[in-house]
PDB file of C-alpha atoms in Angstrom:
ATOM      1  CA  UNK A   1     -10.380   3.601  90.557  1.00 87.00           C
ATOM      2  CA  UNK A   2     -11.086   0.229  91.370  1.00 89.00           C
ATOM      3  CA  UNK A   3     -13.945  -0.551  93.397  1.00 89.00           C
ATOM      4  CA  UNK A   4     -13.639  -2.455  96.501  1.00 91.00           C
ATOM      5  CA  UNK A   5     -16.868  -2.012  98.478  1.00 90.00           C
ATOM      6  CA  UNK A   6     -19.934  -0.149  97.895  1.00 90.00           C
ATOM      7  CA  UNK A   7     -23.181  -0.356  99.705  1.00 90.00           C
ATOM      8  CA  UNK A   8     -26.611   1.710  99.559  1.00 89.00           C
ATOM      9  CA  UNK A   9     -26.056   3.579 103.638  1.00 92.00           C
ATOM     10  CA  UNK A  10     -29.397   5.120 103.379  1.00 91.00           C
ATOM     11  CA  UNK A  11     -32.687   6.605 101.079  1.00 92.00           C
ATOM     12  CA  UNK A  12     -33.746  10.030 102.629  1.00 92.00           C
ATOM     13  CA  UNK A  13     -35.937  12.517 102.126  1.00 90.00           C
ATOM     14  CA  UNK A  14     -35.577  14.950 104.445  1.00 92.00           C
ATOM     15  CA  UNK A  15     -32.469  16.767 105.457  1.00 94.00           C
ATOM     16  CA  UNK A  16     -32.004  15.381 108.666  1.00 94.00           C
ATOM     17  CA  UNK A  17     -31.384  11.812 107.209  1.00 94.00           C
ATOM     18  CA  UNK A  18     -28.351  12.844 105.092  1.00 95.00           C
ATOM     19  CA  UNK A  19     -25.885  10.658 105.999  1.00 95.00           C
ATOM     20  CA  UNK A  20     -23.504  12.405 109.046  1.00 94.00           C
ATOM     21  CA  UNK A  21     -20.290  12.687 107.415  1.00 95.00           C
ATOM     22  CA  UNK A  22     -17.630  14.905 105.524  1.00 95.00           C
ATOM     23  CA  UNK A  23     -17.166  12.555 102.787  1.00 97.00           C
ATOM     24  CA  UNK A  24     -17.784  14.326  99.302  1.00 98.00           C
ATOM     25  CA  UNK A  25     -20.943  13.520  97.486  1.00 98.00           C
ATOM     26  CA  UNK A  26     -22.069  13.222  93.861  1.00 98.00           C
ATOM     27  CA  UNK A  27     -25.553  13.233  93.301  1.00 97.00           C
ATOM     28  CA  UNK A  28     -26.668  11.683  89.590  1.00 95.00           C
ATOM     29  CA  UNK A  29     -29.580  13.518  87.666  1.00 94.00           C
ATOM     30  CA  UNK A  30     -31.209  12.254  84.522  1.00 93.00           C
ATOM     31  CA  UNK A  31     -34.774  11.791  83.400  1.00 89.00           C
ATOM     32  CA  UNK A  32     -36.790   8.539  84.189  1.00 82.00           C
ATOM     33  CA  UNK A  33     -35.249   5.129  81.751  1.00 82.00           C
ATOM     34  CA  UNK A  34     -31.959   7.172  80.702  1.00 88.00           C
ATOM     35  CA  UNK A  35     -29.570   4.551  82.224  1.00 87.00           C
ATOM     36  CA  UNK A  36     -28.885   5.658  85.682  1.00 89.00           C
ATOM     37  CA  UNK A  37     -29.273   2.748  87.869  1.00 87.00           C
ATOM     38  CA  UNK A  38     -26.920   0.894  84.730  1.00 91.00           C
ATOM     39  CA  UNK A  39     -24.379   4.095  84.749  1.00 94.00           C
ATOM     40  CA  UNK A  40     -24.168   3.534  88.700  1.00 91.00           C
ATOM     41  CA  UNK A  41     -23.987  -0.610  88.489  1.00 90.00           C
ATOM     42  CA  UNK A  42     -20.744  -0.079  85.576  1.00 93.00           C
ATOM     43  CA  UNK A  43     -18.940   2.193  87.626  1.00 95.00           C
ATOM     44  CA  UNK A  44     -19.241   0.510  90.742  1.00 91.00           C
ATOM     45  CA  UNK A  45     -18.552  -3.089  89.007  1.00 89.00           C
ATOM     46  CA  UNK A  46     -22.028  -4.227  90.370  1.00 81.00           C
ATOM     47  CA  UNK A  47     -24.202  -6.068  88.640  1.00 77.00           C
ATOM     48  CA  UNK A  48     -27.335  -4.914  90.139  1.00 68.00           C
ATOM     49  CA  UNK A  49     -26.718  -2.520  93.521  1.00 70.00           C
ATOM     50  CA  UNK A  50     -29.090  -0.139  91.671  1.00 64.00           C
ATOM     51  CA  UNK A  51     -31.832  -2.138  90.500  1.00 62.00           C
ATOM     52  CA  UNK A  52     -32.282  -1.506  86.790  1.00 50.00           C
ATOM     53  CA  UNK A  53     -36.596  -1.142  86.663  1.00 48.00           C
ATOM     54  CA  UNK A  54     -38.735  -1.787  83.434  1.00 47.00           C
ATOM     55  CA  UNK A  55     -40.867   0.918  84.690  1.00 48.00           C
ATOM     56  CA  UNK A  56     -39.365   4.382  85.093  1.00 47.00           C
ATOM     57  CA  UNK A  57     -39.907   6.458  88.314  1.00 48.00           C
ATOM     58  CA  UNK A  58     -38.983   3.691  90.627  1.00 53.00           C
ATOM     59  CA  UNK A  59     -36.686   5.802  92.629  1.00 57.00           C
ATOM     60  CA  UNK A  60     -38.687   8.205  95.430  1.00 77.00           C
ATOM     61  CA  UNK A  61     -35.883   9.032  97.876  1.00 86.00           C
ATOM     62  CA  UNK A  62     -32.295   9.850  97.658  1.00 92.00           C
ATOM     63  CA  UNK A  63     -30.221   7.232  97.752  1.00 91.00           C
ATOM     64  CA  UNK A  64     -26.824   7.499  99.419  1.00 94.00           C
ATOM     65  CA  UNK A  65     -24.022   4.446  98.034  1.00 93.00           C
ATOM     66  CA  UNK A  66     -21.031   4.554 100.047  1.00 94.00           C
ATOM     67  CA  UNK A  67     -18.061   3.484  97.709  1.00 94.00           C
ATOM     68  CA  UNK A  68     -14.661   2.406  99.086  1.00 94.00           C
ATOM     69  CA  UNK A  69     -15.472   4.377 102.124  1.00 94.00           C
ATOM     70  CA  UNK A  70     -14.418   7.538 100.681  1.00 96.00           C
ATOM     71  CA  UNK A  71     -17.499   8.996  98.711  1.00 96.00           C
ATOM     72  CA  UNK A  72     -20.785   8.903  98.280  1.00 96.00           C
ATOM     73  CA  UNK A  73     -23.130   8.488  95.178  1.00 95.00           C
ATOM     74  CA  UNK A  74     -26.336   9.663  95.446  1.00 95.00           C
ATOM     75  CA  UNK A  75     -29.005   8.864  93.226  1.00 92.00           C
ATOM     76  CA  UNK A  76     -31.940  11.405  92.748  1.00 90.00           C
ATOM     77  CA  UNK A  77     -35.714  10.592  91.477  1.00 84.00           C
ATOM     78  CA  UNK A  78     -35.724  10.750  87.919  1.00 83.00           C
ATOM     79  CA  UNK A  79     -37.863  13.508  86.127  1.00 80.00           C
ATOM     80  CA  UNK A  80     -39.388  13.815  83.458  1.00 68.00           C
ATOM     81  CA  UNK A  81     -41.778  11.006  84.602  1.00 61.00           C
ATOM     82  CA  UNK A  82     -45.336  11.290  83.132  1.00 55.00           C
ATOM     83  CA  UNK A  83     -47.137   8.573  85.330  1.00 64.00           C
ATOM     84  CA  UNK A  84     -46.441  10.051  88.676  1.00 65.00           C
ATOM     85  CA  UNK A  85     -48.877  12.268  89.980  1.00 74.00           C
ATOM     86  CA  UNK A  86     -48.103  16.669  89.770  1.00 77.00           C
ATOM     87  CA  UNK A  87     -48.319  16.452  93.990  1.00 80.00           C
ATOM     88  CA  UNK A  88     -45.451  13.722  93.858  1.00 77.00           C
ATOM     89  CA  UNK A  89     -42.873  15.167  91.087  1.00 73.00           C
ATOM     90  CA  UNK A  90     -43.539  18.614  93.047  1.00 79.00           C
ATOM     91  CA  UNK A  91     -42.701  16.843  96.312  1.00 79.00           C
ATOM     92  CA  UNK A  92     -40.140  15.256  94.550  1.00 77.00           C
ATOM     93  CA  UNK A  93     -38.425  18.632  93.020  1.00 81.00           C
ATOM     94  CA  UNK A  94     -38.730  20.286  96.477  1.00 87.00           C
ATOM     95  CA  UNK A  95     -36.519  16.893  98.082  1.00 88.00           C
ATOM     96  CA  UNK A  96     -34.004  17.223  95.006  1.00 89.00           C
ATOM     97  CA  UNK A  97     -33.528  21.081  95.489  1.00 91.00           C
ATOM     98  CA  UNK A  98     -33.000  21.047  99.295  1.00 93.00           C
ATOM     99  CA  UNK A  99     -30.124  18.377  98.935  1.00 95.00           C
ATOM    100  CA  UNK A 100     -28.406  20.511  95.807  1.00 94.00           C
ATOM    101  CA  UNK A 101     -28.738  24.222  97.048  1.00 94.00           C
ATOM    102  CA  UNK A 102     -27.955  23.338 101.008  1.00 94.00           C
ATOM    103  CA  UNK A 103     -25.599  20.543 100.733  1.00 96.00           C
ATOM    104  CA  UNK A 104     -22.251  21.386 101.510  1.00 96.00           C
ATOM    105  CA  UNK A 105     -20.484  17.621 100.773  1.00 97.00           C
ATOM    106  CA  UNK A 106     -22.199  17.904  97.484  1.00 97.00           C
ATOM    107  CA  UNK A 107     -19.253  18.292  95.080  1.00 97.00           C
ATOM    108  CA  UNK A 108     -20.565  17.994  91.421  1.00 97.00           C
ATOM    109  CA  UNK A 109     -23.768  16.745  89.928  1.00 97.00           C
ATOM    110  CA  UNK A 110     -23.601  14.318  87.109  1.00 97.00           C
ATOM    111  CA  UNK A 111     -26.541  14.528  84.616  1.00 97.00           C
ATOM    112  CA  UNK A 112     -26.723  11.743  82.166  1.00 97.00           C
ATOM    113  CA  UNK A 113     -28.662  12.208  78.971  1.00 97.00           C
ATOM    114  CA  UNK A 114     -28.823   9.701  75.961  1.00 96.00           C
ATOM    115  CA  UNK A 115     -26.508  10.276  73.385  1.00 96.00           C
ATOM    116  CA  UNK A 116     -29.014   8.897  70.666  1.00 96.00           C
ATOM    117  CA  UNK A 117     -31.469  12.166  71.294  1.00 95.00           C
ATOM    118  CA  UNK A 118     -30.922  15.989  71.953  1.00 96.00           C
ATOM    119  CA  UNK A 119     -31.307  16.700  75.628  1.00 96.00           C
ATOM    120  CA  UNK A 120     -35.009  16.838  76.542  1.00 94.00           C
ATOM    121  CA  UNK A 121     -36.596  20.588  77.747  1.00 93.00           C
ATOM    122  CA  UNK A 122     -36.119  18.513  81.347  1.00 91.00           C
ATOM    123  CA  UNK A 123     -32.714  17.844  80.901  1.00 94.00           C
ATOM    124  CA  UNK A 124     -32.048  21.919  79.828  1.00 95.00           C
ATOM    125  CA  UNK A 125     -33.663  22.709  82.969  1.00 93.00           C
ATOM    126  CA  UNK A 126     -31.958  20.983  85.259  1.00 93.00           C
ATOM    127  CA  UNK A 127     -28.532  22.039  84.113  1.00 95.00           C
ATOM    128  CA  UNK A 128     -29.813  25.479  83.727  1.00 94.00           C
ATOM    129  CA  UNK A 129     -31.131  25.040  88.058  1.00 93.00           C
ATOM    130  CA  UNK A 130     -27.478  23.796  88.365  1.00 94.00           C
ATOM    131  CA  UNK A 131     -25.832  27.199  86.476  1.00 94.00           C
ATOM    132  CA  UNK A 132     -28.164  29.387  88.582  1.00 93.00           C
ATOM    133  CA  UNK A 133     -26.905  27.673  92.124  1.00 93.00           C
ATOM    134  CA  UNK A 134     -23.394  27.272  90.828  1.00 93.00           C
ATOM    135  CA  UNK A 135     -23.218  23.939  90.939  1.00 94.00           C
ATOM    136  CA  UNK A 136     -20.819  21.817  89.229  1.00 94.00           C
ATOM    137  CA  UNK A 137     -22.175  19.608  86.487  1.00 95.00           C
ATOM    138  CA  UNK A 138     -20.555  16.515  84.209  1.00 97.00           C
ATOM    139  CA  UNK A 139     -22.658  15.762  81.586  1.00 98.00           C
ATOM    140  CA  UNK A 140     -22.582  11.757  81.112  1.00 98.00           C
ATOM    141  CA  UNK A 141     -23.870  11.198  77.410  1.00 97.00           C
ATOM    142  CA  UNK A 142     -24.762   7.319  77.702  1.00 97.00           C
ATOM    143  CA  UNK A 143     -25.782   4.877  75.280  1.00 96.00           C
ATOM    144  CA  UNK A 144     -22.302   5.213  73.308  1.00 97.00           C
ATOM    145  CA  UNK A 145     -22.924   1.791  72.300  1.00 96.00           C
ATOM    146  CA  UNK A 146     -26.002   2.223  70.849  1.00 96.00           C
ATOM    147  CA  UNK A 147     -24.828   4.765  67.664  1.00 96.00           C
ATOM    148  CA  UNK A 148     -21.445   4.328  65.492  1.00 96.00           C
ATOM    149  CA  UNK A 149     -18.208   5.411  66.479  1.00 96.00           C
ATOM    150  CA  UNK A 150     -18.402   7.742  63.301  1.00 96.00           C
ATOM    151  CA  UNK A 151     -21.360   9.365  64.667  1.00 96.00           C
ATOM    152  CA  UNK A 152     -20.102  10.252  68.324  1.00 96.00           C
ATOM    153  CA  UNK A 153     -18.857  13.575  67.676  1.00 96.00           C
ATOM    154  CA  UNK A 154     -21.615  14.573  65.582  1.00 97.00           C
ATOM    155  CA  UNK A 155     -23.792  13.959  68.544  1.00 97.00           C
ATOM    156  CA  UNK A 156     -21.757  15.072  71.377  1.00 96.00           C
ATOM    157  CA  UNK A 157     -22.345  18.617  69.072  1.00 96.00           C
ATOM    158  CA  UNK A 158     -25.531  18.259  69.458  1.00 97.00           C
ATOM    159  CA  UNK A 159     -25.669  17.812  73.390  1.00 97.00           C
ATOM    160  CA  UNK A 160     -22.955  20.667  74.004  1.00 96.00           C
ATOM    161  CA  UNK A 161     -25.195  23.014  71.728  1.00 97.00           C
ATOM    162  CA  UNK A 162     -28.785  22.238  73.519  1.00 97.00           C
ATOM    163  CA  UNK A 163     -27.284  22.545  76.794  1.00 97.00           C
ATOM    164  CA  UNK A 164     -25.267  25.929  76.056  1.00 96.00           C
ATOM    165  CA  UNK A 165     -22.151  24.368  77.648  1.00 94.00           C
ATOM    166  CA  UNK A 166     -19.785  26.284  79.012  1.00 84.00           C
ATOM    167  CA  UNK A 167     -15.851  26.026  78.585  1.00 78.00           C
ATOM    168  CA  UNK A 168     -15.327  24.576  81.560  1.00 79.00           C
ATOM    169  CA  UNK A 169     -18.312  21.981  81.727  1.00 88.00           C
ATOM    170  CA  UNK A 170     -17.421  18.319  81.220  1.00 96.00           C
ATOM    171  CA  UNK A 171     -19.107  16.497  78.929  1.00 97.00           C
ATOM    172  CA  UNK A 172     -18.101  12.396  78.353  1.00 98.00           C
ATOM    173  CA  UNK A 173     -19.200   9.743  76.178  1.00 97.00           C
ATOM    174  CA  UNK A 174     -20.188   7.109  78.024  1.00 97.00           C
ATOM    175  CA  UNK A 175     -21.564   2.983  77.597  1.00 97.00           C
ATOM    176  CA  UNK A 176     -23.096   0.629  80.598  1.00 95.00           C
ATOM    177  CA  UNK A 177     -22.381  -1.900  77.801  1.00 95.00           C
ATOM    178  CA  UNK A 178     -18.785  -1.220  77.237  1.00 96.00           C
ATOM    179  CA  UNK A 179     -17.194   0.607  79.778  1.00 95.00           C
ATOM    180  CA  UNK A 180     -16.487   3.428  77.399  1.00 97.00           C
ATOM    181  CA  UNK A 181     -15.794   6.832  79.603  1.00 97.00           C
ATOM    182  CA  UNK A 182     -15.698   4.861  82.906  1.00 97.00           C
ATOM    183  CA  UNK A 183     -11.804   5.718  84.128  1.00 96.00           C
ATOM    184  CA  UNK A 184     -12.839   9.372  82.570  1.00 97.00           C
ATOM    185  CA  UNK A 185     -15.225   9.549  84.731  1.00 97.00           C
ATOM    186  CA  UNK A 186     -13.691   8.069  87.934  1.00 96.00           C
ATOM    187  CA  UNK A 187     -10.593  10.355  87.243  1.00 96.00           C
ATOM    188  CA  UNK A 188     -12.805  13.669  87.081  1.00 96.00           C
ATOM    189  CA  UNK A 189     -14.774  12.411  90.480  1.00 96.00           C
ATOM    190  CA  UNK A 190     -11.328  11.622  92.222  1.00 95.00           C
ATOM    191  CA  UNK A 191      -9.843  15.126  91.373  1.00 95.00           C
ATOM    192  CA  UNK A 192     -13.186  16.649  92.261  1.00 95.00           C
ATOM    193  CA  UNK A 193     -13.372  14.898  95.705  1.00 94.00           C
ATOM    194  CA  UNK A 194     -10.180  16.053  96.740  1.00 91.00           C
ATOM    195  CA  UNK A 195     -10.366  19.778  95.571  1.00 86.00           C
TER     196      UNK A 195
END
């Protein structure tokens, strides 16, 4: 898909500041530093719209991007965050559940882990919430770039087997760097959004 406009709408926190439309919404999960704000900037052909932070846990709220007037992105607080207080990530993971189990334009979530490692205990949780609530999840495995071509299969092995995928999950290799999985990716979001 290409890209023709994309702006952040709105950063909300409560229910009530969801933006007031039927356009279908992907949120994007991962833990603090795994490449989200980069993931977001490559797919939307932006060099910074998400600002890429040296120091994780920079994103509180959740962030609405409308792209080409048709969907929405919407980034969530990254967990896994040891520097922010128990009060906040609680806070936090009460925000993040409201908008997955009540929102009805949510279509899919897309949880991006780093190929390099295993998924973390954080990132088997969260796709394990998403299985409970029957929510659909694409695992992004990012950082492509950052192991041999030889190697990706090994790992992606690795990732299906931590998370217990399912048949039906999606699971693509991904790279900020290269733009490796990026019309994967916009092809799975542009069936999703329409069925």
């Amino acid at each position: 898909m290409k890209v023709n406009s994309a702006e952040i709408v709105i950063s909300a926190v409560k229910p009530h500041q969801y933006p007031e439309t039927d356009l279908p919404e992907f949120a994007l999960a991962g833990r603090s530093n795994v490449g989200k704000s980069s993931f977001i900037n490559k797919m939307l052909g932006r060099k910074a719209l998400a600002r890429i932070s040296s120091k994780p846990g920079k994103t509180q709220t959740l962030n609405f991007y409308l792209i080409n007037e048709i969907l929405h992105f919407v980034d969530v607080p990254g967990y896994g965050y040891a520097k922010v207080s128990k009060k906040e990530r609680e806070a936090w993971g009460r925000m993040i559940e409201t908008y997955f189990t009540s929102r009805e334009q949510l279509k899919a979530v897309v949880l991006i882990t780093d190929i390099r490692h295993a998924p973390t205990k954080d990132d088997v949780m969260m796709y394990g919430f998403l299985k409970h609530y029957g929510i659909p999840a694409i695992i992004i495995a990012t950082k492509a770039d950052k192991i041999s071509k030889s190697q990706w299969q090994k790992h992606l092995k690795v990732t299906r087997e931590t998370l217990e995928l399912s048949k039906d999950d999606h699971l693509i290799l991904f790279s900020s760097e290269t733009g490796e999985g990026k019309d994967k990716v916009w092809s799975l979001l542009q069936y999703l959004a329409k069925n």
